[in-house]
Short mmCIF file of C-alpha atoms and ligand atoms in Angstrom, two decimals:
data_model
loop_
_atom_site.label_atom_id
_atom_site.label_comp_id
_atom_site.label_asym_id
_atom_site.label_seq_id
_atom_site.Cartn_x
_atom_site.Cartn_y
_atom_site.Cartn_z
CA UNK O 1 -0.31 0.29 0.23
CA UNK O 2 1.02 3.47 -1.05
CA UNK O 3 2.77 5.14 1.87
CA UNK O 4 1.63 3.14 4.39
CA UNK O 5 3.53 3.92 7.90
CA UNK O 6 6.22 1.92 9.49
CA UNK O 7 4.63 -1.27 11.14
CA UNK O 8 5.47 -0.04 14.96
CA UNK O 9 3.57 3.33 13.89
CA UNK O 10 0.56 0.96 12.82
CA UNK O 11 1.18 -1.51 15.87
CA UNK O 12 1.09 1.67 18.70
CA UNK O 13 -1.70 3.44 16.89
CA UNK O 14 -3.76 -0.41 16.93
CA UNK O 15 -2.52 -0.64 20.46
CA UNK O 16 -4.11 3.19 21.22
CA UNK O 17 -7.75 2.78 19.82
CA UNK O 18 -8.53 -0.73 18.57
CA UNK O 19 -9.86 -3.58 21.15
CA UNK O 20 -9.41 -7.16 18.91
CA UNK O 21 -11.85 -9.97 19.22
CA UNK O 22 -10.92 -13.10 21.08
CA UNK O 23 -7.80 -11.28 22.13
CA UNK O 24 -5.68 -11.05 25.23
CA UNK O 25 -5.82 -7.14 23.95
CA UNK O 26 -2.82 -6.61 27.13
CA UNK O 27 -0.54 -9.35 25.80
CA UNK O 28 -0.66 -8.84 22.14
CA UNK O 29 -0.18 -4.75 23.16
CA UNK O 30 3.29 -6.18 24.63
CA UNK O 31 4.00 -8.17 21.55
CA UNK O 32 2.65 -5.68 18.99
CA UNK O 33 -0.04 -7.36 16.13
CA UNK O 34 1.00 -8.40 12.75
CA UNK O 35 -0.64 -6.04 10.11
CA UNK O 36 -2.04 -8.05 7.09
CA UNK O 37 -2.32 -5.51 4.44
CA UNK O 38 -3.06 -7.66 1.49
CA UNK O 39 -4.35 -11.40 -0.19
CA UNK O 40 -3.95 -12.77 -3.47
CA UNK O 41 -4.81 -16.46 -3.84
CA UNK O 42 -4.42 -18.34 -1.26
CA UNK O 43 -1.93 -15.91 0.41
CA UNK O 44 -1.49 -13.34 2.69
CA UNK O 45 1.08 -10.43 2.83
CA UNK O 46 2.11 -8.63 6.03
CA UNK O 47 3.27 -5.24 6.63
CA UNK O 48 6.92 -6.49 6.32
CA UNK O 49 6.61 -8.23 3.56
CA UNK O 50 6.03 -11.92 4.49
CA UNK O 51 4.00 -13.58 2.06
CA UNK O 52 1.97 -16.39 4.20
CA UNK O 53 0.05 -19.28 2.95
CA UNK O 54 -3.32 -18.53 4.77
CA UNK O 55 -4.27 -22.67 5.59
CA UNK O 56 -7.66 -20.96 7.38
CA UNK O 57 -8.95 -19.02 4.85
CA UNK O 58 -9.43 -16.21 6.49
CA UNK O 59 -11.30 -17.21 9.41
CA UNK O 60 -12.45 -20.85 7.58
CA UNK O 61 -14.42 -18.40 5.19
CA UNK O 62 -12.26 -16.99 2.09
CA UNK O 63 -13.49 -20.73 0.30
CA UNK O 64 -12.58 -18.92 -3.46
CA UNK O 65 -9.48 -17.56 -2.85
CA UNK O 66 -8.33 -14.02 -2.28
CA UNK O 67 -8.41 -11.16 -4.92
CA UNK O 68 -11.41 -12.70 -7.12
CA UNK O 69 -12.18 -9.31 -9.32
CA UNK O 70 -15.98 -10.95 -10.06
CA UNK O 71 -16.96 -10.62 -6.74
CA UNK O 72 -15.14 -6.76 -6.47
CA UNK O 73 -16.28 -5.46 -9.90
CA UNK O 74 -19.97 -7.38 -8.72
CA UNK O 75 -19.98 -4.99 -5.46
CA UNK O 76 -18.94 -1.87 -7.18
CA UNK O 77 -21.95 -2.32 -9.72
CA UNK O 78 -24.22 -2.79 -7.45
CA UNK O 79 -23.10 0.13 -5.05
CA UNK O 80 -23.98 2.36 -7.81
CA UNK O 81 -27.10 1.48 -8.26
CA UNK O 82 -28.15 0.85 -4.94
CA UNK O 83 -25.27 0.76 -2.14
CA UNK O 84 -28.43 -0.31 0.27
CA UNK O 85 -32.19 -0.36 1.04
CA UNK O 86 -33.77 -2.81 3.23
CA UNK O 87 -36.16 -5.38 2.97
CA UNK O 88 -38.71 -4.47 5.94
CA UNK O 89 -41.82 -2.60 5.00
CA UNK O 90 -43.29 -4.51 2.24
CA UNK O 91 -40.27 -3.57 -0.05
CA UNK O 92 -37.01 -6.29 -1.77
CA UNK O 93 -34.51 -5.39 -4.35
CA UNK O 94 -32.94 -7.37 -7.27
CA UNK O 95 -30.29 -9.02 -5.33
CA UNK O 96 -32.32 -9.83 -2.31
CA UNK O 97 -34.75 -11.76 -4.75
CA UNK O 98 -31.89 -13.09 -7.22
CA UNK O 99 -29.86 -14.45 -3.86
CA UNK O 100 -32.37 -15.77 -2.28
CA UNK O 101 -33.61 -17.91 -5.28
CA UNK O 102 -29.77 -18.79 -5.61
CA UNK O 103 -29.46 -20.58 -2.25
CA UNK O 104 -32.93 -22.49 -2.16
CA UNK O 105 -32.22 -24.11 -5.81
CA UNK O 106 -28.08 -24.80 -4.20
CA UNK O 107 -29.73 -25.93 -0.88
CA UNK O 108 -30.65 -29.67 -0.16
CA UNK O 109 -34.10 -30.07 -1.75
CA UNK O 110 -35.86 -29.86 1.43
CA UNK O 111 -34.92 -26.54 2.53
CA UNK O 112 -36.11 -23.68 0.41
CA UNK O 113 -36.95 -20.42 2.06
CA UNK O 114 -33.97 -17.90 3.36
CA UNK O 115 -34.40 -15.42 5.87
CA UNK O 116 -31.34 -12.91 5.75
CA UNK O 117 -28.97 -11.81 8.47
CA UNK O 118 -25.60 -10.09 9.13
CA UNK O 119 -23.10 -13.20 10.14
CA UNK O 120 -23.48 -16.56 11.48
CA UNK O 121 -24.17 -15.19 14.96
CA UNK O 122 -27.19 -13.72 14.49
CA UNK O 123 -28.34 -16.74 11.59
CA UNK O 124 -27.92 -18.87 15.36
CA UNK O 125 -29.94 -15.86 16.74
CA UNK O 126 -32.61 -15.85 14.15
CA UNK O 127 -32.93 -19.73 14.72
CA UNK O 128 -33.68 -19.50 17.83
CA UNK O 129 -36.19 -17.02 17.27
CA UNK O 130 -37.88 -18.83 14.17
CA UNK O 131 -37.97 -22.73 16.01
CA UNK O 132 -40.27 -20.94 19.03
CA UNK O 133 -42.30 -19.13 17.03
CA UNK O 134 -42.86 -21.72 14.41
CA UNK O 135 -44.02 -24.15 17.64
CA UNK O 136 -46.24 -21.49 19.23
CA UNK O 137 -47.85 -21.10 15.53
CA UNK O 138 -48.38 -25.34 15.93
CA UNK O 139 -50.15 -24.52 19.04
CA UNK O 140 -47.37 -25.99 20.90
CA UNK O 141 -45.61 -22.70 22.88
CA UNK O 142 -43.88 -25.03 25.42
CA UNK O 143 -41.63 -26.24 23.04
CA UNK O 144 -39.18 -23.91 23.44
CA UNK O 145 -35.64 -25.47 25.12
CA UNK O 146 -33.07 -26.25 22.24
CA UNK O 147 -30.44 -29.19 22.66
CA UNK O 148 -26.85 -28.47 21.47
CA UNK O 149 -23.63 -29.60 22.12
CA UNK O 150 -20.62 -29.13 25.03
CA UNK O 151 -17.22 -27.65 22.89
CA UNK O 152 -19.97 -26.60 20.28
CA UNK O 153 -19.57 -23.21 18.59
CA UNK O 154 -21.94 -21.07 17.06
CA UNK O 155 -21.39 -17.44 17.47
CA UNK O 156 -20.90 -14.78 19.97
CA UNK O 157 -24.19 -13.08 20.42
CA UNK O 158 -25.87 -14.10 23.45
CA UNK O 159 -28.17 -16.70 21.68
CA UNK O 160 -25.01 -17.58 19.34
CA UNK O 161 -23.00 -18.18 22.30
CA UNK O 162 -25.40 -19.98 25.06
CA UNK O 163 -26.18 -22.93 21.87
CA UNK O 164 -22.23 -23.00 21.76
CA UNK O 165 -21.34 -25.14 24.72
CA UNK O 166 -17.51 -23.19 25.30
CA UNK O 167 -17.61 -23.09 29.33
CA UNK O 168 -15.45 -19.82 29.24
CA UNK O 169 -17.77 -18.02 27.05
CA UNK O 170 -20.79 -19.61 29.16
CA UNK O 171 -18.58 -17.86 32.56
CA UNK O 172 -18.04 -14.06 31.39
CA UNK O 173 -21.73 -13.58 29.99
CA UNK O 174 -23.84 -15.11 33.00
CA UNK O 175 -24.56 -17.94 29.90
CA UNK O 176 -26.28 -20.06 29.16
CA UNK O 177 -29.60 -18.11 28.40
CA UNK O 178 -32.72 -19.81 29.51
CA UNK O 179 -33.87 -23.32 27.77
CA UNK O 180 -30.90 -24.07 26.09
CA UNK O 181 -28.99 -27.36 27.48
CA UNK O 182 -25.75 -29.55 26.29
CA UNK O 183 -25.03 -32.73 25.63
CA UNK O 184 -21.80 -34.41 25.23
CA UNK O 185 -20.22 -34.09 21.48
CA UNK O 186 -18.88 -36.79 18.94
CA UNK O 187 -15.29 -36.22 20.13
CA UNK O 188 -14.04 -40.05 19.88
CA UNK O 189 -10.00 -39.05 20.07
CA UNK O 190 -10.38 -37.00 23.17
CA UNK O 191 -13.36 -39.46 25.18
CA UNK O 192 -13.85 -42.17 22.82
CA UNK O 193 -11.74 -44.15 25.40
CA UNK O 194 -11.30 -47.70 24.04
CA UNK O 195 -14.48 -48.24 22.25
CA UNK O 196 -15.30 -48.53 18.69
CA UNK O 197 -16.09 -45.18 16.61
CA UNK O 198 -18.91 -46.44 15.31
CA UNK O 199 -20.34 -47.59 18.47
CA UNK O 200 -18.94 -44.43 20.40
CA UNK O 201 -21.04 -42.41 17.92
CA UNK O 202 -24.14 -44.19 19.02
CA UNK O 203 -23.57 -43.88 22.19
CA UNK O 204 -23.08 -40.20 21.49
CA UNK O 205 -26.37 -39.53 19.32
CA UNK O 206 -28.35 -41.50 21.93
CA UNK O 207 -27.72 -38.85 24.33
CA UNK O 208 -30.02 -36.73 22.58
CA UNK O 209 -32.86 -38.92 23.38
CA UNK O 210 -31.72 -38.88 27.45
CA UNK O 211 -31.85 -35.48 27.33
CA UNK O 212 -35.02 -34.94 25.96
CA UNK O 213 -36.36 -37.42 27.88
CA UNK O 214 -34.82 -35.46 31.58
CA UNK O 215 -36.90 -32.33 29.66
CA UNK O 216 -40.34 -33.75 28.58
CA UNK O 217 -40.49 -34.20 24.95
CA UNK O 218 -43.47 -30.90 25.07
CA UNK O 219 -40.79 -28.85 26.09
CA UNK O 220 -37.96 -29.42 23.55
CA UNK O 221 -38.28 -26.93 20.47
CA UNK O 222 -34.80 -28.37 18.65
CA UNK O 223 -32.01 -29.87 18.26
CA UNK O 224 -28.58 -27.79 16.82
CA UNK O 225 -25.02 -29.19 15.42
CA UNK O 226 -22.04 -28.01 13.07
CA UNK O 227 -21.87 -31.56 11.12
CA UNK O 228 -18.11 -31.08 11.76
CA UNK O 229 -17.44 -29.14 14.96
CA UNK O 230 -14.97 -26.37 13.78
CA UNK O 231 -13.82 -24.20 16.58
CA UNK O 232 -13.66 -26.85 18.97
CA UNK O 233 -11.31 -28.56 17.30
CA UNK O 234 -12.74 -30.14 14.34
CA UNK O 235 -14.19 -32.87 16.07
CA UNK O 236 -15.12 -35.17 12.92
CA UNK O 237 -18.06 -37.41 13.73
CA UNK O 238 -18.46 -41.27 13.49
CA UNK O 239 -20.14 -42.03 10.47
CA UNK O 240 -22.85 -43.27 12.50
CA UNK O 241 -23.70 -40.33 14.61
CA UNK O 242 -25.66 -38.21 12.38
CA UNK O 243 -28.46 -40.48 10.81
CA UNK O 244 -28.81 -41.53 14.41
CA UNK O 245 -29.55 -38.09 15.49
CA UNK O 246 -32.05 -37.51 12.53
CA UNK O 247 -33.87 -40.68 13.33
CA UNK O 248 -34.25 -39.38 17.37
CA UNK O 249 -35.38 -35.90 16.10
CA UNK O 250 -38.19 -37.48 14.05
CA UNK O 251 -39.27 -39.94 16.20
CA UNK O 252 -39.64 -37.73 19.45
CA UNK O 253 -40.86 -34.60 16.68
CA UNK O 254 -38.04 -32.07 17.43
CA UNK O 255 -36.93 -29.59 14.75
CA UNK O 256 -33.29 -30.68 13.51
CA UNK O 257 -30.58 -27.89 12.98
CA UNK O 258 -27.15 -28.02 11.00
CA UNK O 259 -25.41 -25.40 11.28
CA UNK O 260 -23.27 -24.91 8.16
CA UNK O 261 -21.60 -21.73 9.28
CA UNK O 262 -18.29 -23.42 8.42
CA UNK O 263 -19.34 -27.17 6.32
CA UNK O 264 -21.65 -25.17 4.45
CA UNK O 265 -20.95 -24.03 0.33
CA UNK O 266 -18.43 -27.28 -0.62
CA UNK O 267 -15.65 -27.69 2.45
CA UNK O 268 -16.56 -31.17 3.11
CA UNK O 269 -16.31 -32.22 -0.73
CA UNK O 270 -20.39 -31.80 -0.89
CA UNK O 271 -22.46 -28.06 -1.37
CA UNK O 272 -23.31 -29.09 2.22
CA UNK O 273 -22.21 -30.77 5.60
CA UNK O 274 -25.15 -32.51 6.18
CA UNK O 275 -25.00 -34.17 2.27
CA UNK O 276 -21.91 -35.87 3.49
CA UNK O 277 -23.28 -36.83 7.39
CA UNK O 278 -26.32 -38.15 5.09
CA UNK O 279 -28.88 -36.21 6.89
CA UNK O 280 -31.36 -33.73 6.43
CA UNK O 281 -31.69 -30.52 8.55
CA UNK O 282 -35.14 -28.74 8.96
CA UNK O 283 -32.92 -25.34 9.26
CA UNK O 284 -29.19 -24.51 8.28
CA UNK O 285 -27.89 -20.93 9.47
CA UNK O 286 -25.18 -20.04 6.77
CA UNK O 287 -22.49 -17.24 6.50
CA UNK O 288 -18.56 -17.09 5.92
CA UNK O 289 -18.18 -19.04 2.04
CA UNK O 290 -21.79 -17.57 1.45
CA UNK O 291 -20.04 -14.40 0.28
CA UNK O 292 -16.28 -15.83 1.05
CA UNK O 293 -16.07 -13.18 3.46
CA UNK O 294 -16.00 -10.42 1.04
CA UNK O 295 -18.64 -8.49 2.76
CA UNK O 296 -20.64 -10.15 6.04
CA UNK O 297 -23.90 -11.75 5.21
CA UNK O 298 -25.32 -14.65 6.84
CA UNK O 299 -28.92 -16.52 6.25
CA UNK O 300 -30.76 -19.32 7.91
CA UNK O 301 -32.71 -21.54 5.36
CA UNK O 302 -35.41 -23.44 6.59
CA UNK O 303 -37.79 -26.59 4.95
CA UNK O 304 -41.20 -26.03 3.27
CA UNK O 305 -42.45 -27.56 6.47
CA UNK O 306 -40.96 -24.72 9.12
CA UNK O 307 -41.73 -21.83 6.28
CA UNK O 308 -45.62 -23.44 5.56
CA UNK O 309 -45.75 -22.92 9.78
CA UNK O 310 -44.89 -19.03 9.08
CA UNK O 311 -46.86 -18.63 5.61
CA UNK O 312 -49.74 -20.02 6.74
CA UNK O 313 -50.46 -19.38 10.42
CA UNK O 314 -49.75 -15.62 9.46
CA UNK O 315 -49.20 -12.93 11.61
CA UNK O 316 -46.33 -10.88 11.75
CA UNK O 317 -42.49 -12.47 12.50
CA UNK O 318 -41.39 -9.93 14.90
CA UNK O 319 -37.38 -9.68 14.05
CA UNK O 320 -35.09 -8.74 11.81
CA UNK O 321 -31.63 -6.98 11.16
CA UNK O 322 -31.02 -3.34 9.61
CA UNK O 323 -28.44 -5.18 6.85
CA UNK O 324 -30.65 -8.40 6.38
CA UNK O 325 -30.12 -8.88 2.59
CA UNK O 326 -27.49 -5.97 2.35
CA UNK O 327 -27.90 -5.35 -1.67
CA UNK O 328 -24.15 -5.14 -1.56
CA UNK O 329 -23.63 -8.37 0.52
CA UNK O 330 -26.06 -10.11 -1.73
CA UNK O 331 -24.36 -9.52 -4.88
CA UNK O 332 -21.16 -10.26 -3.08
CA UNK O 333 -22.93 -13.86 -2.27
CA UNK O 334 -24.53 -14.06 -5.64
CA UNK O 335 -20.56 -13.95 -7.60
CA UNK O 336 -19.04 -16.24 -4.74
CA UNK O 337 -21.96 -18.55 -5.82
CA UNK O 338 -21.26 -18.51 -8.82
CA UNK O 339 -17.64 -18.82 -9.01
CA UNK O 340 -18.31 -22.00 -6.64
CA UNK O 341 -20.52 -23.27 -9.16
CA UNK O 342 -18.59 -22.79 -12.26
CA UNK O 343 -15.57 -24.40 -10.96
CA UNK O 344 -17.45 -26.86 -9.60
CA UNK O 345 -15.12 -26.77 -6.70
CA UNK O 346 -17.18 -29.25 -4.28
CA UNK O 347 -16.28 -31.73 -7.08
CA UNK O 348 -12.91 -30.67 -6.59
CA UNK O 349 -12.66 -30.69 -3.15
CA UNK O 350 -14.36 -34.53 -2.92
CA UNK O 351 -12.53 -36.11 -5.99
CA UNK O 352 -8.94 -33.80 -6.50
CA UNK O 353 -7.35 -31.45 -3.96
CA UNK O 354 -9.49 -33.27 -0.69
CA UNK O 355 -8.43 -36.31 -1.93
CA UNK O 356 -4.35 -35.15 -2.73
CA UNK O 357 -4.27 -32.96 0.74
CA UNK O 358 -5.94 -35.91 3.15
CA UNK O 359 -2.98 -38.09 1.83
CA UNK O 360 -0.30 -36.01 2.36
CA UNK O 361 -2.55 -35.23 5.85
CA UNK O 362 -2.21 -38.68 6.82
CA UNK O 363 1.30 -38.64 6.13
CA UNK O 364 1.51 -36.01 9.04
CA UNK O 365 0.51 -38.41 11.29
CA UNK O 366 3.31 -40.51 11.24
CA UNK O 367 5.08 -37.18 13.04
CA UNK O 368 6.37 -38.38 16.37
CA UNK O 369 4.54 -35.26 17.66
CA UNK O 370 1.28 -36.26 15.99
CA UNK O 371 -1.17 -38.78 17.88
CA UNK O 372 -4.25 -38.38 14.98
CA UNK O 373 -4.20 -36.71 11.87
CA UNK O 374 -7.92 -36.60 10.91
CA UNK O 375 -9.11 -34.49 7.73
CA UNK O 376 -12.68 -34.37 5.65
CA UNK O 377 -12.73 -32.48 2.61
CA UNK O 378 -10.08 -29.57 2.83
CA UNK O 379 -11.02 -29.08 6.54
CA UNK O 380 -8.67 -30.83 9.19
CA UNK O 381 -6.86 -31.43 12.54
CA UNK O 382 -3.62 -32.85 13.58
CA UNK O 383 -4.07 -33.34 17.74
CA UNK O 384 -0.55 -33.08 19.24
CA UNK O 385 0.44 -35.66 21.37
CA UNK O 386 3.68 -36.91 24.18
CA UNK O 387 2.42 -39.84 24.33
CA UNK O 388 0.36 -40.82 21.12
CA UNK O 389 0.14 -44.46 21.76
CA UNK O 390 -2.39 -43.40 24.32
CA UNK O 391 -4.07 -40.49 22.70
CA UNK O 392 -2.20 -38.73 25.74
CA UNK O 393 -2.71 -34.87 26.05
CA UNK O 394 0.46 -33.06 27.39
CA UNK O 395 0.95 -32.00 31.42
CA UNK O 396 1.37 -28.47 30.30
CA UNK O 397 -1.54 -26.35 30.08
CA UNK O 398 -3.52 -26.78 27.06
CA UNK O 399 -2.39 -24.68 24.79
CA UNK O 400 1.14 -24.37 25.55
CA UNK O 401 2.24 -26.37 22.85
CA UNK O 402 -0.53 -25.39 20.33
CA UNK O 403 0.74 -21.98 20.63
CA UNK O 404 4.42 -23.15 19.87
CA UNK O 405 3.80 -24.80 16.56
CA UNK O 406 1.18 -21.79 15.46
CA UNK O 407 4.37 -19.48 16.02
CA UNK O 408 6.45 -21.53 13.97
CA UNK O 409 3.94 -22.20 11.56
CA UNK O 410 3.65 -18.29 10.79
CA UNK O 411 7.72 -18.44 11.23
CA UNK O 412 7.45 -20.84 8.06
CA UNK O 413 5.01 -18.84 6.10
CA UNK O 414 1.59 -21.20 6.75
CA UNK O 415 -1.57 -19.62 8.80
CA UNK O 416 -2.42 -22.77 10.66
CA UNK O 417 -4.71 -22.13 13.85
CA UNK O 418 -4.45 -24.03 16.92
CA UNK O 419 -7.52 -25.18 18.96
CA UNK O 420 -5.61 -26.43 22.42
CA UNK O 421 -3.08 -28.60 21.41
CA UNK O 422 -4.51 -29.67 18.01
CA UNK O 423 -3.23 -27.74 14.65
CA UNK O 424 -6.35 -27.08 12.14
CA UNK O 425 -6.62 -26.09 9.02
CA UNK O 426 -9.50 -24.97 6.50
CA UNK O 427 -7.58 -23.33 3.09
CA UNK O 428 -9.36 -22.13 0.29
CA UNK O 429 -10.75 -24.16 -1.61
CA UNK O 430 -9.09 -23.20 -4.67
CA UNK O 431 -5.70 -24.40 -3.25
CA UNK O 432 -3.89 -26.22 -6.20
CA UNK O 433 -2.09 -29.00 -5.56
CA UNK O 434 1.28 -27.69 -5.64
CA UNK O 435 0.01 -25.33 -2.71
CA UNK O 436 -0.66 -27.92 -1.06
CA UNK O 437 2.86 -29.13 -1.13
CA UNK O 438 4.20 -26.13 0.21
CA UNK O 439 1.30 -26.48 2.94
CA UNK O 440 2.28 -29.49 3.74
CA UNK O 441 6.01 -28.78 3.82
CA UNK O 442 5.45 -25.60 6.30
CA UNK O 443 3.81 -27.80 8.41
CA UNK O 444 6.04 -30.62 8.70
CA UNK O 445 8.51 -27.91 9.36
CA UNK O 446 6.80 -26.59 11.94
CA UNK O 447 6.00 -29.70 13.58
CA UNK O 448 9.50 -30.26 13.62
CA UNK O 449 10.97 -27.23 15.43
CA UNK O 450 7.79 -27.87 17.75
CA UNK O 451 9.16 -31.61 18.57
CA UNK O 452 12.63 -29.58 19.31
CA UNK O 453 10.91 -26.97 21.46
CA UNK O 454 9.39 -29.50 23.12
CA UNK O 455 12.33 -31.59 24.09
CA UNK O 456 14.16 -28.59 24.77
CA UNK O 457 12.07 -27.10 27.50
CA UNK O 458 11.11 -30.61 28.73
CA UNK O 459 7.39 -30.09 28.26
CA UNK O 460 5.52 -33.30 28.88
C1 PXG W 501 -20.18 -23.30 13.37
C2 PXG W 501 -20.23 -21.49 12.80
N1 PXG W 501 -21.49 -20.66 14.12
C3 PXG W 501 -21.84 -19.52 13.78
C4 PXG W 501 -20.52 -18.61 13.84
C5 PXG W 501 -20.86 -17.28 14.17
O1 PXG W 501 -20.35 -16.63 12.71
P1 PXG W 501 -20.16 -15.37 12.99
O2 PXG W 501 -18.28 -15.27 13.95
O3 PXG W 501 -20.21 -14.67 11.54
O4 PXG W 501 -20.86 -14.73 13.97
C6 PXG W 501 -19.56 -19.74 13.30
C7 PXG W 501 -18.05 -18.56 13.29
N2 PXG W 501 -16.87 -19.47 13.38
C8 PXG W 501 -15.76 -18.37 14.11
C9 PXG W 501 -15.38 -16.93 14.52
C10 PXG W 501 -14.68 -16.51 14.37
C11 PXG W 501 -13.38 -17.04 14.94
C12 PXG W 501 -13.50 -18.85 14.74
C13 PXG W 501 -12.02 -18.95 15.04
O5 PXG W 501 -12.00 -20.52 14.55
O6 PXG W 501 -11.08 -19.38 15.14
C14 PXG W 501 -14.30 -19.56 14.48
C15 PXG W 501 -19.49 -20.86 13.39
O7 PXG W 501 -17.49 -21.65 13.12
#
């Protein structure tokens, strides 16, 4: 960027006025923030000129990669035409109409009505309001409770964070809000012990049945889950899990919600994660890959059954946001979805780059520091362990080794997220085989440097 101030000046200005999300601002300010100035394809550049392979696609969201002029130009045209208008008060606009139709066409066949929001959290707040309004319209107002999972991530608004199962978030906000409960997650590596994964998947799914019995079926509105738990550490459920969850939801008359904010739009090798894990949700919150992060947008896609409950029973649904279906965000999303469709990215993930990455990723599982290398499509995790035969965790505070590895990744010119002592990737879906080779080579180098530090510092 022309006449960008020196990095230390940027860092001082940032520290003076900017409170960062999910950040210990005091320790960040002591270290100084990294300033990302531009990006192209799968690469980022920082203010020091370092070129970094973005193994996280921003925050799991830049599915089509950076610098796509189709999106930039579509937004520019829309901004000139209609930079903002709302969809309240009996009005709509062409990008909202086109995007709602496009999402309905791309979504699994039973999902065909779209409520727009500005983010994934807002989409999940909308889900809570919708399922409670739906059951009230059906004459069952006591069906209000939503069952979720421990260690789930569904956003950072009061309802989003309450649907989430992150206890540290709950502790900071007097959460969860009433009528949201949590059951255990299908996390075999950390909690499956010696059980066969398929058996473990059924056991964890059946916790839903027990929770419904505990609450009383007439009090339960819905179950929500991410096909793969993303921010919880890429928890890929055994294949037996989701069909069993679906059976229980159908038998016990509760709505099934698939949170596709991360898994949607090709991430798992299908358009949506529910297709990869063989279940059919009644509601589907989406965001991230909907626009590849170029502009903020979220939505809830609902089934005919849920939409009918709204439309036929009539009456106003007292909910919505200023930026619901923002015209420029809709234009970005439409251009983005066109790229995903034209470049057949879900198929490419399933049949080409996802297979190629999986093979290399599993080889990283041979590294002495890696307890498990798991991957689905283009989202994966490496569980770091001091004793892989026993899937042991480190005695050091959770996240110590993950942070060391994350820093070595950056030094090696690669972004990997750490969740505790697991290393996560979720690269842009446009990544090529040679860029996969570069990602793997840099990850391997970071693992070697981490192993050397673990030994040198006597971390057990
Ligand atoms: C499954 C899921 N649902 C909802 C949200 C909330 O979306 P918004 O952030 O747009 O309100 C998310 C977001 N996921 C998310 C957001 C920020 C950071 C990280 C991380 O893993 O570090 C993950 C998510 O992963």
